[in-house]
Short mmCIF file of C-alpha atoms and ligand atoms in Angstrom, two decimals:
data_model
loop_
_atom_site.label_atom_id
_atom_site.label_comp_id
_atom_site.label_asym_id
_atom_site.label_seq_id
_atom_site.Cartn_x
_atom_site.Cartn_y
_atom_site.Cartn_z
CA UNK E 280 5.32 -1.10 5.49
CA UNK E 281 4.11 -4.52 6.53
CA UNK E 282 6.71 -7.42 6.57
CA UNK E 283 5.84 -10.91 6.15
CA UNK E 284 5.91 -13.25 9.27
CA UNK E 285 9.38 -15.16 7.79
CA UNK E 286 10.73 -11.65 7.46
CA UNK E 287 10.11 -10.62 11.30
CA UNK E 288 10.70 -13.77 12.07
CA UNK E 289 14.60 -13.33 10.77
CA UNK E 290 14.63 -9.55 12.21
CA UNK E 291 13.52 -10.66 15.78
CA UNK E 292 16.37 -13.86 15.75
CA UNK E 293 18.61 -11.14 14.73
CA UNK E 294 18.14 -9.48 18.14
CA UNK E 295 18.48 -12.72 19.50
CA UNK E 296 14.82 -13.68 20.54
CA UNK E 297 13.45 -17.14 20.63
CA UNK E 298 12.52 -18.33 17.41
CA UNK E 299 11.85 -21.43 16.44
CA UNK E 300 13.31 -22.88 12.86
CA UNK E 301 11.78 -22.70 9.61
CA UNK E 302 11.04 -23.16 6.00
CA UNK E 303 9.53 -21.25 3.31
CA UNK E 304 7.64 -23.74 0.70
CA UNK E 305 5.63 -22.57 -2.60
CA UNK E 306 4.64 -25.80 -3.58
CA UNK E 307 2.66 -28.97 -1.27
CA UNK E 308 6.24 -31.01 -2.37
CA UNK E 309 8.07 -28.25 -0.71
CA UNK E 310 5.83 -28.28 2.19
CA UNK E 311 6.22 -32.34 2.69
CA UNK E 312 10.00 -31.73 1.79
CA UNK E 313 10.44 -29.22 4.92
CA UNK E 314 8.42 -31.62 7.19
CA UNK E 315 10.41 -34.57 6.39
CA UNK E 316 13.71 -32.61 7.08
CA UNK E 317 12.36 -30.70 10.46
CA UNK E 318 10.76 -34.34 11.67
CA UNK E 319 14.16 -35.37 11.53
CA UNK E 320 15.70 -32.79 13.67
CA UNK E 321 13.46 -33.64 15.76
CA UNK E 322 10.11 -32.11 15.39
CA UNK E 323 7.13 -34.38 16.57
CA UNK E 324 4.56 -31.96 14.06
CA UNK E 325 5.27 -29.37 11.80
CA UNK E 326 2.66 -26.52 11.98
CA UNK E 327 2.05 -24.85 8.29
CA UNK E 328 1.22 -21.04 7.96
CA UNK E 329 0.01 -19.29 5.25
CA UNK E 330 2.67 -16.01 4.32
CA UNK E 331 0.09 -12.93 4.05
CA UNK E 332 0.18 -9.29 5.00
CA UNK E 333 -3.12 -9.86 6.78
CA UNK E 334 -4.19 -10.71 10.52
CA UNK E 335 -6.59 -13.72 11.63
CA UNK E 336 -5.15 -16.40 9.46
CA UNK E 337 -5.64 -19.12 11.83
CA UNK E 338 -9.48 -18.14 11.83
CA UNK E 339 -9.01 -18.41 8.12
CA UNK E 340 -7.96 -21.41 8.28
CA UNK E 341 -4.15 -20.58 7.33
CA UNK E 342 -2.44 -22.71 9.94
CA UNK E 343 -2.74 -26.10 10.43
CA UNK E 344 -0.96 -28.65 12.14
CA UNK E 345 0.64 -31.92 10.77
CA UNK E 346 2.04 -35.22 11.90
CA UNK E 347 3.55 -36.55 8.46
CA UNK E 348 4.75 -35.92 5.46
CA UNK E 349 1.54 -36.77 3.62
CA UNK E 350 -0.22 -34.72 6.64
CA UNK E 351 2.07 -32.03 5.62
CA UNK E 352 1.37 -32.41 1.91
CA UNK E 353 -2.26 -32.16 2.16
CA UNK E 354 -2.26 -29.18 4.83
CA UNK E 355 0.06 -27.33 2.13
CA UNK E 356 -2.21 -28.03 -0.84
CA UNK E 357 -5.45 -26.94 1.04
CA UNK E 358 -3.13 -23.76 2.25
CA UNK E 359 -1.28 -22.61 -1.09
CA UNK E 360 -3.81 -21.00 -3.18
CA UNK E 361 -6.82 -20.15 -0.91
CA UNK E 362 -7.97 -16.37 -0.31
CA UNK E 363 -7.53 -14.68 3.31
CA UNK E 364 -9.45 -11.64 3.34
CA UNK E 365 -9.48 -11.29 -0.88
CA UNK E 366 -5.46 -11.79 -0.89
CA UNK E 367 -4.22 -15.04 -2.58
CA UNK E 368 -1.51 -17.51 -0.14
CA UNK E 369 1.80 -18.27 -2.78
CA UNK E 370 4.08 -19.22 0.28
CA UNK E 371 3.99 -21.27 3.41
CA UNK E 372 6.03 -20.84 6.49
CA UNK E 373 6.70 -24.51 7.66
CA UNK E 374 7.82 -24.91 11.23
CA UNK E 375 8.33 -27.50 14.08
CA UNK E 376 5.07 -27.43 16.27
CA UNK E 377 5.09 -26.16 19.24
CA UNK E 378 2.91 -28.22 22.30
CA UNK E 379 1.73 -25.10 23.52
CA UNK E 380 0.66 -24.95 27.45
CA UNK E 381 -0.21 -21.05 27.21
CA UNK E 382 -0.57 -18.43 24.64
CA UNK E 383 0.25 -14.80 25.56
CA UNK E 384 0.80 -11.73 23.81
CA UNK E 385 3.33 -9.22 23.68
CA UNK E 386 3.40 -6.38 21.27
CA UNK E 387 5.39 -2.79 20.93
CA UNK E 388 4.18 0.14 19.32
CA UNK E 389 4.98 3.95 19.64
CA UNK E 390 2.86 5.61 21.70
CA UNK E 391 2.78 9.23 20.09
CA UNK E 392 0.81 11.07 22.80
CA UNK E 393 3.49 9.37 25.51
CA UNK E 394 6.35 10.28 22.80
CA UNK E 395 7.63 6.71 24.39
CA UNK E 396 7.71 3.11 23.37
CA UNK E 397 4.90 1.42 24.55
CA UNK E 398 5.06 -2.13 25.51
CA UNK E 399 2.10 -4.25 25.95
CA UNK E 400 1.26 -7.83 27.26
CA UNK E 401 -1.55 -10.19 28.34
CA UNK E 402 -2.01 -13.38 29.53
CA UNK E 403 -5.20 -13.99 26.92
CA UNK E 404 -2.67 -13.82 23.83
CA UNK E 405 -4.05 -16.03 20.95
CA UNK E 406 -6.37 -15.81 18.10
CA UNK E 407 -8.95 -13.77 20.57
CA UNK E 408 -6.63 -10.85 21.26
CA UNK E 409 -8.74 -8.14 19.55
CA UNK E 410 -12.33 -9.24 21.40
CA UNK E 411 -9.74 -9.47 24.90
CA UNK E 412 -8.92 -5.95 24.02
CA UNK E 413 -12.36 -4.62 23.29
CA UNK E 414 -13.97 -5.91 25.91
CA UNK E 415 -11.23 -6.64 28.80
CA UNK E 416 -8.79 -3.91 28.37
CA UNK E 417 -7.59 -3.87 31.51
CA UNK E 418 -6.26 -7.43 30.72
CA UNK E 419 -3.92 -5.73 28.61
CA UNK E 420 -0.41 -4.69 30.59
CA UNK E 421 1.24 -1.68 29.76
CA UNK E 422 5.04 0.11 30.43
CA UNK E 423 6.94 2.65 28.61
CA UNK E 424 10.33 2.40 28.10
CA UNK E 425 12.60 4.98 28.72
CA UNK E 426 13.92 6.61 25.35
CA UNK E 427 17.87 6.07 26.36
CA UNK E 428 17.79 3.59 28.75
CA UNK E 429 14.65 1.59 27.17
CA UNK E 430 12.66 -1.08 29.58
CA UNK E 431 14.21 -1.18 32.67
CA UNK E 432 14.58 -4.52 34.67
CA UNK E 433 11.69 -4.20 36.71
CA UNK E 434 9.37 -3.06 34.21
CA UNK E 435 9.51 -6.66 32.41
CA UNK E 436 9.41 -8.21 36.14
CA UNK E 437 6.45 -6.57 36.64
CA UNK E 438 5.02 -7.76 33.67
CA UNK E 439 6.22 -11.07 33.98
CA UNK E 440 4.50 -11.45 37.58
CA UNK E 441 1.48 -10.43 36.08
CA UNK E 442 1.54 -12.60 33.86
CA UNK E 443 1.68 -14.72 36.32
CA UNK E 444 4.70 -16.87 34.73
CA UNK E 445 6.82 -19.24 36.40
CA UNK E 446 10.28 -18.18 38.41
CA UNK E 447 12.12 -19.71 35.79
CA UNK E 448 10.40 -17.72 32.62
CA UNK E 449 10.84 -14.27 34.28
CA UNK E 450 14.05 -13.90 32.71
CA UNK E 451 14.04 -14.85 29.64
CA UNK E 452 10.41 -13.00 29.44
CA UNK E 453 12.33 -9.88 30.38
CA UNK E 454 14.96 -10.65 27.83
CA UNK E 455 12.40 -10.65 25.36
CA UNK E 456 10.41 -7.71 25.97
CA UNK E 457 13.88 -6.04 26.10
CA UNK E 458 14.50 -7.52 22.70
CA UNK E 459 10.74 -6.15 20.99
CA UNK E 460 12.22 -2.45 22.07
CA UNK E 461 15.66 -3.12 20.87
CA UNK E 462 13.87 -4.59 17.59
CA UNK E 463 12.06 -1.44 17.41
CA UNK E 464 14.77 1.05 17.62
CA UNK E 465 16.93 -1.09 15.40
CA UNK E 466 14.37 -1.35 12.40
CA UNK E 467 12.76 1.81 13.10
CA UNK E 468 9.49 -0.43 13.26
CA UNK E 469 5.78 1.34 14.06
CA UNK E 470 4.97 -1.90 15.41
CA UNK E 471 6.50 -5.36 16.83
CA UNK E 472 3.75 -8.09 17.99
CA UNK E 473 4.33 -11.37 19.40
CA UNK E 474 1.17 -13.44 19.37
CA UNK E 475 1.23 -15.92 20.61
CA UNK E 476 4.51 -15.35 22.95
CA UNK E 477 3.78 -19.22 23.33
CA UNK E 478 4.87 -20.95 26.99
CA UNK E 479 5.87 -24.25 25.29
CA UNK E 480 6.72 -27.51 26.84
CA UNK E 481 9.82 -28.58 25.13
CA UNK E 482 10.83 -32.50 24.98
CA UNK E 483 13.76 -33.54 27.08
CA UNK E 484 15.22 -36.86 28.33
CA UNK E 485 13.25 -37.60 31.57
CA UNK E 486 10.71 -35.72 30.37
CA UNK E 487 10.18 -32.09 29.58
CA UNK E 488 10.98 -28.84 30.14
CA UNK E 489 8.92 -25.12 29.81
CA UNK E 490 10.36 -22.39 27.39
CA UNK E 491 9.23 -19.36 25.86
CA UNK E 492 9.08 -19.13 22.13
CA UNK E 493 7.74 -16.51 19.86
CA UNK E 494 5.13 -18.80 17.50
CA UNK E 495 4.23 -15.75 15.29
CA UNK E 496 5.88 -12.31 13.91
CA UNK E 497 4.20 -8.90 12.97
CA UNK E 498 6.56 -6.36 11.98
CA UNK E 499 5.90 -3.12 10.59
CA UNK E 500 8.62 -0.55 9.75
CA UNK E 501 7.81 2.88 9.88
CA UNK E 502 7.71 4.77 5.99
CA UNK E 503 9.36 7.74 6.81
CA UNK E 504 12.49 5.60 7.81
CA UNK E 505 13.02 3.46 4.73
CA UNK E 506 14.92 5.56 3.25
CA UNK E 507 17.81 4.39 5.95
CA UNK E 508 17.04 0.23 5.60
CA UNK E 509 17.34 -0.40 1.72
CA UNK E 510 17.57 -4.35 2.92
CA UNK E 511 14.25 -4.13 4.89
CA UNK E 512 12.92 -1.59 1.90
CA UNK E 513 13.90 -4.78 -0.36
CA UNK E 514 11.39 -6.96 1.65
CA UNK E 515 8.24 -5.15 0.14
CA UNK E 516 5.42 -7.37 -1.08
CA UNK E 517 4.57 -5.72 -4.42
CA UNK E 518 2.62 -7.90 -4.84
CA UNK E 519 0.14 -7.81 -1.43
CA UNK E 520 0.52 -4.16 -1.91
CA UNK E 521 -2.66 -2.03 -2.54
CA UNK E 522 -2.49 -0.59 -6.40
CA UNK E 523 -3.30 2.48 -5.28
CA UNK E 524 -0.83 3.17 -2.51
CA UNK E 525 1.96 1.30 -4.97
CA UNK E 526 0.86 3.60 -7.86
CA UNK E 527 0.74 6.71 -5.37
CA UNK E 528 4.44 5.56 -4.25
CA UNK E 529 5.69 5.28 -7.83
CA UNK E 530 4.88 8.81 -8.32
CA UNK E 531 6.14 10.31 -5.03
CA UNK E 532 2.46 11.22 -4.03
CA UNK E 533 1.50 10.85 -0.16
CA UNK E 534 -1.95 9.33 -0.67
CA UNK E 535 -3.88 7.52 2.15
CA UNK E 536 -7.66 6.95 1.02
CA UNK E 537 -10.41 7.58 3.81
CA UNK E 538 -14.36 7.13 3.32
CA UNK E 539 -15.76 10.55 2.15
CA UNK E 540 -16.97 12.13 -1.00
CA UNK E 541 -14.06 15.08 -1.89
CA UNK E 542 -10.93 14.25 -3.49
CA UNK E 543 -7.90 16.82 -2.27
CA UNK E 544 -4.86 17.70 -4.10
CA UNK E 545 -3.04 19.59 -1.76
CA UNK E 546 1.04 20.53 -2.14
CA UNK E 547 2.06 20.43 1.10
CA UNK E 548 1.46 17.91 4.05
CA UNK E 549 0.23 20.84 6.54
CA UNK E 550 -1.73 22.56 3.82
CA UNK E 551 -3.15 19.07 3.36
CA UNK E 552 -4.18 18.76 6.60
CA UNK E 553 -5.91 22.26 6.63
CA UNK E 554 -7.85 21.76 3.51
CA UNK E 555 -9.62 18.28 4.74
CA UNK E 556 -10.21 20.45 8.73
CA UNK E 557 -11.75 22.92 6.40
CA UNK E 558 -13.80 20.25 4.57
CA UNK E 559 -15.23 19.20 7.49
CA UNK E 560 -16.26 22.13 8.75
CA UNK E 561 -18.39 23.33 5.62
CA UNK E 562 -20.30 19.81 6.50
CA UNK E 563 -18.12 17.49 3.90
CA UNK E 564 -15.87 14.32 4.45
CA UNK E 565 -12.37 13.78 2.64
CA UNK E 566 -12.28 10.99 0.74
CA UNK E 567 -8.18 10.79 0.70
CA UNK E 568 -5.25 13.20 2.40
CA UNK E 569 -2.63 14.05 -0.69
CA UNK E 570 0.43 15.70 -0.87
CA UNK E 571 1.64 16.16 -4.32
CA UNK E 572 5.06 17.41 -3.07
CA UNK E 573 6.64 20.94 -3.65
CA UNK E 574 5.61 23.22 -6.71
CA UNK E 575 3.00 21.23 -8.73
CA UNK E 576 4.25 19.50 -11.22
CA UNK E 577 2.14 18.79 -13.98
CA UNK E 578 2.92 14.96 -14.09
CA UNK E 579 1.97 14.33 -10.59
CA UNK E 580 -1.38 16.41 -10.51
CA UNK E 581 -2.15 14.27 -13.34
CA UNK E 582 -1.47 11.26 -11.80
CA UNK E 583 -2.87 12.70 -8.37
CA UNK E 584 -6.30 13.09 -10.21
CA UNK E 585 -6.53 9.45 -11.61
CA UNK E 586 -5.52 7.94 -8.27
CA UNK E 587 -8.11 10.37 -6.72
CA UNK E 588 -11.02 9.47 -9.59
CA UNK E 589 -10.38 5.90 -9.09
CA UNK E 590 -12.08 6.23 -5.85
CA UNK E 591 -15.82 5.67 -6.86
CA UNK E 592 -16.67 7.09 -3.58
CA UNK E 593 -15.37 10.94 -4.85
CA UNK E 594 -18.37 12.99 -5.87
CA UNK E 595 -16.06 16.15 -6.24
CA UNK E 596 -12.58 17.56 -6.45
CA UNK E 597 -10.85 20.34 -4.17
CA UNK E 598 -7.60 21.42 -5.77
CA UNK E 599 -5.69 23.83 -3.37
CA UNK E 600 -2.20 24.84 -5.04
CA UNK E 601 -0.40 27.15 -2.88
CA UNK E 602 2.18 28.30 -6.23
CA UNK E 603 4.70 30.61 -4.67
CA UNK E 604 7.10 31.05 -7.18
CA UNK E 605 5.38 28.05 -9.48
CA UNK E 606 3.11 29.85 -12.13
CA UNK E 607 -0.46 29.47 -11.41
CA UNK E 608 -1.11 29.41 -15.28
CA UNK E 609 0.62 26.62 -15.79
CA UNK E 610 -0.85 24.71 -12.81
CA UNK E 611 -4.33 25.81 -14.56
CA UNK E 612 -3.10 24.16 -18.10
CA UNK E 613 -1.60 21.00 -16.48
CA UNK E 614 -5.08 20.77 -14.16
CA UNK E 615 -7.34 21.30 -17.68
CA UNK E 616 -5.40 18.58 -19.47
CA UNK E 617 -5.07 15.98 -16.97
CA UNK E 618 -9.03 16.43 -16.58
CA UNK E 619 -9.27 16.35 -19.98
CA UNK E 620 -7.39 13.13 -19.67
CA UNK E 621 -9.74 10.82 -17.73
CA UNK E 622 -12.32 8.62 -18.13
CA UNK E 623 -14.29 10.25 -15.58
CA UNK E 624 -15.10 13.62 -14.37
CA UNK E 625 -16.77 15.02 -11.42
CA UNK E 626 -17.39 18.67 -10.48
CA UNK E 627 -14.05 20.49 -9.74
CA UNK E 628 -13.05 23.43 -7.17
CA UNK E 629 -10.00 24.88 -7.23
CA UNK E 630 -8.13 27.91 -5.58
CA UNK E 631 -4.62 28.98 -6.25
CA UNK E 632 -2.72 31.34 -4.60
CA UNK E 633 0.66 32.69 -6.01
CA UNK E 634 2.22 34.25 -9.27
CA UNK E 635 -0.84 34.47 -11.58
CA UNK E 636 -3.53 33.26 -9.88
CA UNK E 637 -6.13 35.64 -11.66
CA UNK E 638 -4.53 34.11 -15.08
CA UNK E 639 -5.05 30.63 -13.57
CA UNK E 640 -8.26 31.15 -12.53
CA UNK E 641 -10.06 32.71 -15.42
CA UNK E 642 -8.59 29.77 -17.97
CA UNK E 643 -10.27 27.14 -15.39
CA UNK E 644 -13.72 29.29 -15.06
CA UNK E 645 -13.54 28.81 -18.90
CA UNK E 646 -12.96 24.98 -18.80
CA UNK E 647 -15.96 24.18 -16.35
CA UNK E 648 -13.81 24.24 -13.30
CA UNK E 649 -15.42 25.98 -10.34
CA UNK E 650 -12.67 28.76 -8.61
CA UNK E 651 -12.01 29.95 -5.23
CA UNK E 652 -10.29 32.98 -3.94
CA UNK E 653 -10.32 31.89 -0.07
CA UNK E 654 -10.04 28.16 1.12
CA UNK E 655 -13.38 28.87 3.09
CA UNK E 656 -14.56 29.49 -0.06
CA UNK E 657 -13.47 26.54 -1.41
CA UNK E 658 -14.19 24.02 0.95
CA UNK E 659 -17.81 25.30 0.64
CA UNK E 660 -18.30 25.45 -2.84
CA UNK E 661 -16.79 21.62 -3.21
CA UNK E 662 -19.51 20.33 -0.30
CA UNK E 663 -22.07 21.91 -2.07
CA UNK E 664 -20.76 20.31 -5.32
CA UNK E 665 -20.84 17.25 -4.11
CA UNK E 666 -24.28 17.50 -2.79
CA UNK E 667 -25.22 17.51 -6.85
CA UNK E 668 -27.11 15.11 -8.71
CA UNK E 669 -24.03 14.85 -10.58
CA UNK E 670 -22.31 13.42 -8.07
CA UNK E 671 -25.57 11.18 -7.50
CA UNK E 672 -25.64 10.24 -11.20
CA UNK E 673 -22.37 8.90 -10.95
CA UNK E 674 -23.54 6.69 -7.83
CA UNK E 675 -26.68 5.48 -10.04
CA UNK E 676 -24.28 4.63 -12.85
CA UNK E 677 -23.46 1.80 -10.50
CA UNK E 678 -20.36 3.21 -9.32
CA UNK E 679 -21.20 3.39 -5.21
CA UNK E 680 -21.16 1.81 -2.72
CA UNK E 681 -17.70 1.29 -2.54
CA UNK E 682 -17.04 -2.24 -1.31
CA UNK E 683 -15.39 -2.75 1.87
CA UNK E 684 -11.85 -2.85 2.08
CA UNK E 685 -10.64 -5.92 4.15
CA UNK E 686 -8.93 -4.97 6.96
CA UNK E 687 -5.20 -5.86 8.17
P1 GDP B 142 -2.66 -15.64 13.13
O1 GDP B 142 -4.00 -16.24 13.34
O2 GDP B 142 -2.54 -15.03 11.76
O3 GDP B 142 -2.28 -14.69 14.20
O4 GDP B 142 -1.59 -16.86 13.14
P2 GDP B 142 -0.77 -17.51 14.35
O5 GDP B 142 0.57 -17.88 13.88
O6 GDP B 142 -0.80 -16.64 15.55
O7 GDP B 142 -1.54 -18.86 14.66
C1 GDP B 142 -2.88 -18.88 15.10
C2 GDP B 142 -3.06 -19.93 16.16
O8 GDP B 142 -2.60 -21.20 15.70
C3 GDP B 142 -2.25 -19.68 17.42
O9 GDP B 142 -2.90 -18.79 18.29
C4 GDP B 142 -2.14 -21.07 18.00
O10 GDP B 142 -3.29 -21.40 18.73
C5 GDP B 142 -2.08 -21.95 16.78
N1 GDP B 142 -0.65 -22.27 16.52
C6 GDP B 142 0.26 -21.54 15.86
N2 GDP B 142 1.47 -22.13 15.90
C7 GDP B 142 1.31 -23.26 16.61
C8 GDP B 142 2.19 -24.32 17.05
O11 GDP B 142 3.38 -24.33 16.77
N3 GDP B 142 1.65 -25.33 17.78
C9 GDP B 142 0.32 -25.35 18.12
N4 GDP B 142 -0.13 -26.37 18.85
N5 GDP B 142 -0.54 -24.38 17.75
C10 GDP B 142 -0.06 -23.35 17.01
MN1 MN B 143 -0.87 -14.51 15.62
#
């Protein structure tokens, strides 16, 4: 689950990093409001940031800077309402303005293959960061933390001297990668990203002084642990969230959407997992993984096949119940009804294996579903059904091509 940047922010100050004040504002009033009171703490600008689960704002032209009120107002107005990547801004984070000498990165994810916590820096932080990545990655630093004893002292020097930072930053730079891993393990995040860690010259009395401050927040807590952080639960976006992975949600359906032509519905995660390996092999693509959870309740393979036929990119359906003790009969009358129940229909394989499959399967051969005794056997049988003109029909009917889905 992604948080939004005033949400990280908050989590990160928690673990003591530096973060500068800020505001939240939903109207241009609000924004001017906020600028008038940070001015007078002392800000010289106010920089104004569009709140939305999605990267590249500031190409977007979701953060500007201001030097008044009426600056303020303006940059808010032009801000609140306008589309980054198809997703509407309602809030703006309103913050003192950094003067900014360098912008670097810093970022923590979980390295599965390392089974460590991988911590990641660069001196080319800023908007660029993807095309540094791409086509410099050796300008990206690495170091794994320890799993008890996390990033050790003179892992974060190390990175520090690479960064080539001052003396005087080394320190607190170390205090702050420290704090991305302690963030990490604290909110059970996937991901923590700092970008730009921002080497800021801060006003003083005879003149100024450098400091490190964290000028942006990407926080992304890991699903499987929600169930221990109702507070960051709480901080969902409903309503940034995708309808389809909110409706799977609601249902208690593991549904992630990928780009092929076979809708699953799979109980199990591994048997999941098998069924789209065996898709590919007959020469198919999955167009989602699904897990409808243990037995197969009739509800949820209902509900699995309208989030699966909402996909105008399916061209047929693999159904693989594994029933054990559930009756495969009364999978077979919940599959025929909730087919019976949409608005559109697509060839349909399915194979079921447990207490009266042969039941199960002859009521399906008699409502136009196509059976299976092996999972071979299925996988092939849906390829070749979606090879159809039916599935080609449906594409003519204006349903394909799918339009691209904005990326994060
Ligand atoms: P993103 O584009 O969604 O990652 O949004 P960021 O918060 O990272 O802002 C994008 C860019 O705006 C940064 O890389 C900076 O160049 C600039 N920016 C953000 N905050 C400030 C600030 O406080 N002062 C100045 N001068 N520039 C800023
Ligand atoms: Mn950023």
């Amino acid at each position: 689950m992604k948080l939004q940047e005033h949400h990280a922010r908050r989590l990160l100050a928690a673990q003591g990093l530096p973060i500068p004040p800020s505001r939240l504002a939903i109207t241009a009033d609000e924004v001017a409001e906020a600028a008038v009171s940070l001015m007078a703490e002392g800000a010289e600008r106010v920089v104004i940031k569009a709140q939305v689960l999605v990267g590249g704002r500031g190409k977007a032209g979701g953060v500007r800077l201001a030097a008044s009120a009426e600056e303020a107002r303006a940059a808010g107005a032009a801000i609140l309402g306008m589309s980054i990547k198809g997703i509407t801004v309602r809030r703006v984070l309103v913050a003192p303005a950094a003067r900014i000498v360098r912008e670097l990165y810093l970022s923590a994810v979980i390295d599965r293959a390392a089974r460590r916590i991988l911590v990641m820096a660069s001196a080319e932080g800023g908007v660029e960061i993807e095309e540094v990545a791409r086509s410099r990655p050796d300008a990206i630093l690495r170091a794994h933390a320890h799993p008890h004893l996390g990033l050790f002292d003179f892992q974060a020097r190390r990175l520090a001297l690479d960064l080539d930072l001052p003396n005087e930053q080394q320190r607190p730079f170390a205090l702050i990668a420290k704090g991305l891993v302690a963030t990490m393990l604290t909110d059970d995040c996937d991901l923590v990203e700092v970008n730009p860690l921002g080497l800021v010259e801060v006003p003083t009395a005879d003149g100024a002084r450098l400091e490190l401050q964290c000028l942006d927040a990407k926080m992304t807590i890991d699903d499987s642990a929600l169930a221990r952080h109702p507070d960051l639960e709480a901080l969902r976006d409903l309503d940034e969230e995708d309808p389809t992975d909110r409706a799977a949600r609601e249902e208690g359906i593991s549904y992630v959407r990928l780009d092929g032509t076979i809708g699953c519905i799979v109980n199990g995660a591994g048997l999941a997992m098998t069924t789209m390996d065996l898709i590919k092999r007959a020469g198919g693509e999955p167009a989602n993984f699904l897990d409808i959870g243990g037995g197969a309740r009739a509800d949820r393979v209902e509900a699995a096949l309208r989030l699966i036929l909402a996909d105008p990119g399916v061209e047929a359906v693999l159904v693989n119940i594994f029933g054990g003790i559930t009756r495969g009969d009364e999978v077979a009358h919940g599959l025929i009804a909730a087919r019976g129940a949409q608005a559109r229909d697509v060839p349909m394989v399915v194979r079921i294996v447990g207490t009266n499959s042969d039941e199960a399967h002859r009521l399906l051969s008699d409502a136009r579903f196509i059976t299976a005794e092996s999972l071979d056997e299925a996988a092939e049988r849906a390829v070749a059904a979606a090879r159809q003109p039916f599935g080609r029909a449906a594409a003519l009917a204006g349903m394909r091509p799918r339009a691209p889905e904005a990326s994060a």
